Coordinates of C-alpha atoms and ligand atoms in Angstrom, one line a residue:
M1 CA -61.5 32.3 -12.9
N2 CA -62.1 32.3 -16.2
K3 CA -62.7 28.2 -17.2
F4 CA -59.2 27.7 -19.3
L5 CA -57.1 29.2 -16.7
T6 CA -58.9 26.7 -14.1
I7 CA -57.7 24.1 -16.0
F8 CA -54.4 25.3 -16.7
F9 CA -54.7 25.1 -12.7
V10 CA -55.8 22.2 -11.9
S11 CA -53.3 20.8 -14.9
L12 CA -50.2 21.9 -13.3
M13 CA -51.5 20.8 -9.3
L14 CA -52.1 17.3 -10.7
G15 CA -48.7 17.7 -12.5
A16 CA -47.3 17.9 -8.8
T17 CA -49.3 15.2 -7.6
I18 CA -47.8 13.0 -9.8
S19 CA -44.3 13.8 -10.1
Y20 CA -44.4 14.4 -6.1
A21 CA -45.7 10.7 -6.1
Q22 CA -43.1 9.9 -8.4
T23 CA -40.2 11.0 -6.8
E24 CA -41.3 9.6 -3.2
Q25 CA -42.0 6.0 -4.8
T26 CA -37.9 6.4 -6.0
K27 CA -37.1 7.6 -3.3
G28 CA -38.5 4.9 -1.2
S29 CA -37.0 2.2 -2.7
W30 CA -33.7 0.6 -3.2
N31 CA -32.6 0.6 -7.3
N32 CA -36.8 -0.8 -7.7
H33 CA -36.4 -3.2 -5.2
K34 CA -38.0 -3.2 -1.3
A35 CA -34.7 -4.4 0.3
A36 CA -30.9 -4.0 -0.5
V37 CA -28.1 -6.4 0.4
V38 CA -24.6 -5.4 0.4
L39 CA -21.7 -8.0 1.0
T40 CA -18.8 -7.5 2.1
Y41 CA -15.6 -9.0 2.6
D42 CA -12.5 -7.9 4.8
D43 CA -8.8 -8.3 5.2
A44 CA -8.3 -9.7 0.9
L45 CA -8.5 -13.7 2.1
N46 CA -7.0 -15.7 -0.8
V47 CA -10.7 -17.4 0.0
H48 CA -12.1 -14.8 -1.0
L49 CA -10.7 -14.9 -4.9
D50 CA -11.4 -18.6 -4.8
N51 CA -14.5 -19.4 -3.3
V52 CA -16.2 -16.0 -2.4
V53 CA -16.4 -14.7 -6.3
P54 CA -16.6 -17.3 -8.3
A55 CA -19.9 -17.5 -6.1
L56 CA -21.3 -14.2 -6.8
D57 CA -20.4 -14.3 -10.3
A58 CA -22.4 -17.6 -10.9
A59 CA -25.1 -15.7 -8.9
G60 CA -25.3 -12.6 -10.6
M61 CA -24.1 -10.3 -7.9
K62 CA -21.3 -8.2 -6.7
G63 CA -19.8 -7.6 -3.5
T64 CA -18.0 -5.3 -1.5
F65 CA -14.0 -6.7 -0.9
Y66 CA -12.2 -4.2 2.5
V67 CA -8.2 -5.1 1.2
P68 CA -6.0 -3.7 3.5
G69 CA -2.6 -2.4 1.8
N70 CA -0.2 -4.9 3.5
A71 CA -2.6 -8.2 3.3
L72 CA -0.2 -10.9 1.1
P73 CA -2.5 -12.3 -0.8
L74 CA -3.4 -8.1 -2.6
V75 CA 0.8 -8.2 -3.2
E76 CA 0.5 -12.2 -4.5
R77 CA -2.8 -12.1 -6.5
M78 CA -2.6 -8.1 -7.5
D79 CA -4.1 -9.2 -10.8
E80 CA -6.9 -10.9 -10.0
W81 CA -8.2 -8.2 -7.4
R82 CA -7.4 -5.7 -10.4
E83 CA -9.7 -8.1 -12.7
I84 CA -12.6 -9.2 -9.7
A85 CA -12.3 -4.5 -9.5
Q86 CA -13.4 -4.5 -13.9
N87 CA -15.9 -7.0 -13.2
G88 CA -17.6 -5.1 -10.8
H89 CA -17.3 -6.0 -7.0
E90 CA -15.5 -3.0 -4.9
L91 CA -12.1 -2.6 -3.7
G92 CA -12.9 -1.0 -0.5
N93 CA -10.4 0.9 1.1
H94 CA -9.4 -0.8 4.9
T95 CA -6.3 1.7 5.7
L96 CA -2.8 -0.1 5.0
F97 CA -1.5 -2.2 8.0
H98 CA -4.9 -2.2 9.4
P99 CA -4.2 -0.7 12.9
C100 CA -6.4 -1.6 15.3
D101 CA -6.3 0.0 19.4
G102 CA -4.1 -2.2 21.2
S103 CA -5.1 -0.7 24.1
L104 CA -8.7 -2.2 24.4
P105 CA -9.7 -5.3 26.8
G106 CA -9.0 -8.3 24.3
R107 CA -6.8 -6.9 21.8
E108 CA -3.3 -8.7 22.9
W109 CA -2.8 -10.1 19.5
V110 CA -2.1 -6.0 18.3
S111 CA 1.5 -6.1 17.5
A112 CA 3.5 -3.2 18.1
D113 CA 3.4 -1.2 14.9
Q114 CA 0.2 -2.0 14.5
D115 CA -1.6 -0.4 17.7
L116 CA -3.7 2.6 16.9
S117 CA -4.0 3.5 20.4
A118 CA 0.6 4.7 19.9
Y119 CA -0.8 6.3 16.3
S120 CA -0.3 10.1 15.7
F121 CA -4.4 11.7 14.0
S122 CA -2.7 12.5 11.2
Q123 CA -0.5 9.6 10.7
L124 CA -3.2 7.4 10.7
T125 CA -5.7 10.2 8.3
E126 CA -2.6 10.2 6.0
E127 CA -3.1 6.3 6.0
I128 CA -5.9 6.3 5.0
R129 CA -5.8 8.4 2.4
V130 CA -2.6 6.8 0.7
G131 CA -5.0 3.5 1.2
N132 CA -7.3 5.3 -1.4
V133 CA -4.0 6.1 -4.0
L134 CA -3.3 2.6 -3.7
L135 CA -6.2 1.1 -4.4
K136 CA -6.7 3.7 -7.6
G137 CA -3.6 2.3 -8.5
I138 CA -4.9 -1.2 -9.1
D139 CA -8.2 -0.3 -9.6
G140 CA -8.3 2.9 -11.3
K141 CA -11.4 3.6 -9.1
D142 CA -11.7 7.2 -8.1
L143 CA -15.2 6.1 -5.6
R144 CA -14.9 3.5 -3.2
T145 CA -16.2 3.4 0.3
F146 CA -14.3 2.5 4.0
A147 CA -14.3 -0.1 6.7
Y148 CA -12.9 0.9 10.5
T149 CA -10.2 -1.6 11.4
C150 CA -11.6 -3.7 14.4
G151 CA -14.7 -0.9 14.2
D152 CA -12.5 1.8 15.5
K153 CA -13.1 5.2 14.7
S154 CA -11.0 7.1 17.2
V155 CA -6.8 7.7 17.9
Q156 CA -6.2 9.4 20.9
D157 CA -9.9 9.2 22.1
S158 CA -10.1 11.6 19.0
S159 CA -13.1 10.3 16.5
F160 CA -11.6 10.2 12.7
V161 CA -14.7 10.1 11.1
Q162 CA -15.3 13.8 10.2
A163 CA -12.0 14.0 9.4
I164 CA -12.5 11.4 6.6
S165 CA -16.0 11.7 5.3
D166 CA -15.2 13.5 2.3
W167 CA -12.9 11.3 1.2
F168 CA -16.0 8.7 1.3
P169 CA -19.6 8.6 0.3
A170 CA -19.6 6.1 3.6
A171 CA -18.0 3.7 6.1
R172 CA -18.8 0.4 7.4
D173 CA -19.6 -0.2 11.3
V174 CA -19.6 -2.7 12.4
V175 CA -22.7 -2.5 15.0
Y176 CA -25.5 -4.6 14.3
R177 CA -28.4 -2.3 12.7
I178 CA -30.6 -3.2 10.1
E179 CA -30.8 0.7 8.6
K180 CA -33.3 2.3 7.4
K181 CA -33.3 4.4 4.1
G182 CA -33.4 8.3 5.0
E183 CA -32.0 8.0 8.7
I184 CA -28.9 6.1 7.4
N185 CA -25.7 8.0 9.2
R186 CA -23.7 7.2 6.0
M187 CA -20.0 7.2 8.0
E188 CA -21.3 4.6 10.7
V189 CA -23.1 2.2 8.4
G190 CA -24.7 -0.6 10.3
S191 CA -23.8 -4.3 9.6
F192 CA -23.7 -8.0 11.0
V193 CA -20.5 -10.1 11.3
A194 CA -21.1 -13.2 10.1
M195 CA -19.2 -15.7 12.4
N196 CA -20.3 -19.4 12.9
H197 CA -23.3 -18.3 11.5
T198 CA -25.9 -20.9 9.1
G199 CA -26.9 -21.1 6.4
E200 CA -30.2 -20.6 8.0
E201 CA -29.2 -17.6 10.4
L202 CA -27.9 -15.7 7.5
I203 CA -31.4 -16.3 5.7
A204 CA -33.1 -15.6 8.8
Q205 CA -31.5 -12.1 8.7
V206 CA -32.3 -11.2 4.7
E207 CA -36.0 -12.5 5.7
K208 CA -36.2 -9.8 8.2
V209 CA -35.1 -6.9 5.5
R210 CA -36.7 -8.8 3.3
E211 CA -40.0 -8.0 5.6
E212 CA -39.1 -4.4 6.7
G213 CA -37.7 -3.0 3.6
G214 CA -34.8 -1.6 4.8
L215 CA -30.4 -2.5 4.5
L216 CA -28.8 -5.2 5.6
V217 CA -25.0 -5.1 5.6
F218 CA -23.0 -9.0 5.6
L219 CA -19.3 -8.6 6.7
F220 CA -17.4 -11.8 6.2
H221 CA -13.9 -12.5 7.4
G222 CA -13.3 -16.4 6.0
V223 CA -15.1 -17.8 4.4
G224 CA -14.5 -22.1 4.2
G225 CA -11.6 -20.9 6.2
E226 CA -7.7 -18.5 6.3
H227 CA -9.2 -16.9 9.4
N228 CA -10.9 -17.4 12.8
I229 CA -13.8 -16.0 12.4
N230 CA -15.6 -18.1 9.5
V231 CA -18.1 -19.5 8.4
S232 CA -18.4 -22.5 6.3
L233 CA -18.8 -22.8 2.7
E234 CA -21.9 -24.2 2.5
A235 CA -23.7 -21.8 4.6
H236 CA -22.3 -18.6 2.3
N237 CA -23.7 -20.6 -0.7
Q238 CA -27.4 -21.1 0.8
L239 CA -27.0 -17.3 1.4
V240 CA -25.9 -16.5 -1.7
E241 CA -28.6 -19.1 -3.4
Y242 CA -32.1 -17.5 -1.3
L243 CA -30.4 -14.0 -2.3
Q244 CA -30.4 -15.2 -6.0
A245 CA -33.6 -16.9 -5.7
H246 CA -35.6 -13.8 -4.5
E247 CA -32.9 -10.9 -6.6
D248 CA -37.1 -9.4 -7.8
E249 CA -37.0 -8.2 -4.0
I250 CA -33.9 -7.9 -3.1
W251 CA -31.6 -5.3 -4.6
V252 CA -27.8 -7.0 -3.8
A253 CA -24.6 -5.0 -4.5
P254 CA -21.3 -3.4 -3.6
L255 CA -21.8 -0.9 -0.6
V256 CA -20.4 2.2 -2.9
E257 CA -23.0 1.6 -5.5
V258 CA -26.0 1.0 -3.1
A259 CA -24.7 4.2 -0.5
E260 CA -26.2 6.8 -3.9
F261 CA -30.0 5.0 -2.1
F262 CA -29.5 6.1 0.7
Ligands
ZN301 ZN1 -10.4 -6.1 9.2

């Protein structure tokens, strides 16, 4: 092989190696961070607008709010939900009427109208589809994630996960799991349900994902009250403070954004 051809091929190979290394590096990171944390808040509570959004905004972080269409604070404070969406927070689909399977143990509280075990399959998928229409009417956006109500993923023993998978880049589950990049089932993203945890306990979860370099999704309901699944405002503030102090390593963003890095 003549000298020039050899140089040409060696340069090609080097070039290929370098670009491969770059791709691996980009693929291996969460928007150039070691780990990712998603803060999700369910059921459109007043405390989300009153307590959570001001704390997140002050820290320069955005969260995902899973809002059921029938939640009173959604109807009564629609302009505020629209405003937080314009400000970078995600309004996620959490159905219209928040149906849960009332036939399961411990679900005595589910009302007849909202009992998923009395739904037909298409009744639920239509409700989820119209949930996207409602939310688009509020925030104007086409892309958002979904959260299973009560973590229920089937109607009449048939899973509806596949039926809705074209409508969402990701869906949040209620099973605890620190997600590993490249191994994520995007329609069943694990989460950590925050309930009565102290700030230290919430931070310990972030420490874990910071060491392992994965994705952790927090699932909050009440923050400083308004729901029986609750954490104190103080614990939530401690978590936000910790995340802010480690923003170089940990990327905090809505699930719809983080899903691009799965
Ligand atoms: Zn819910």
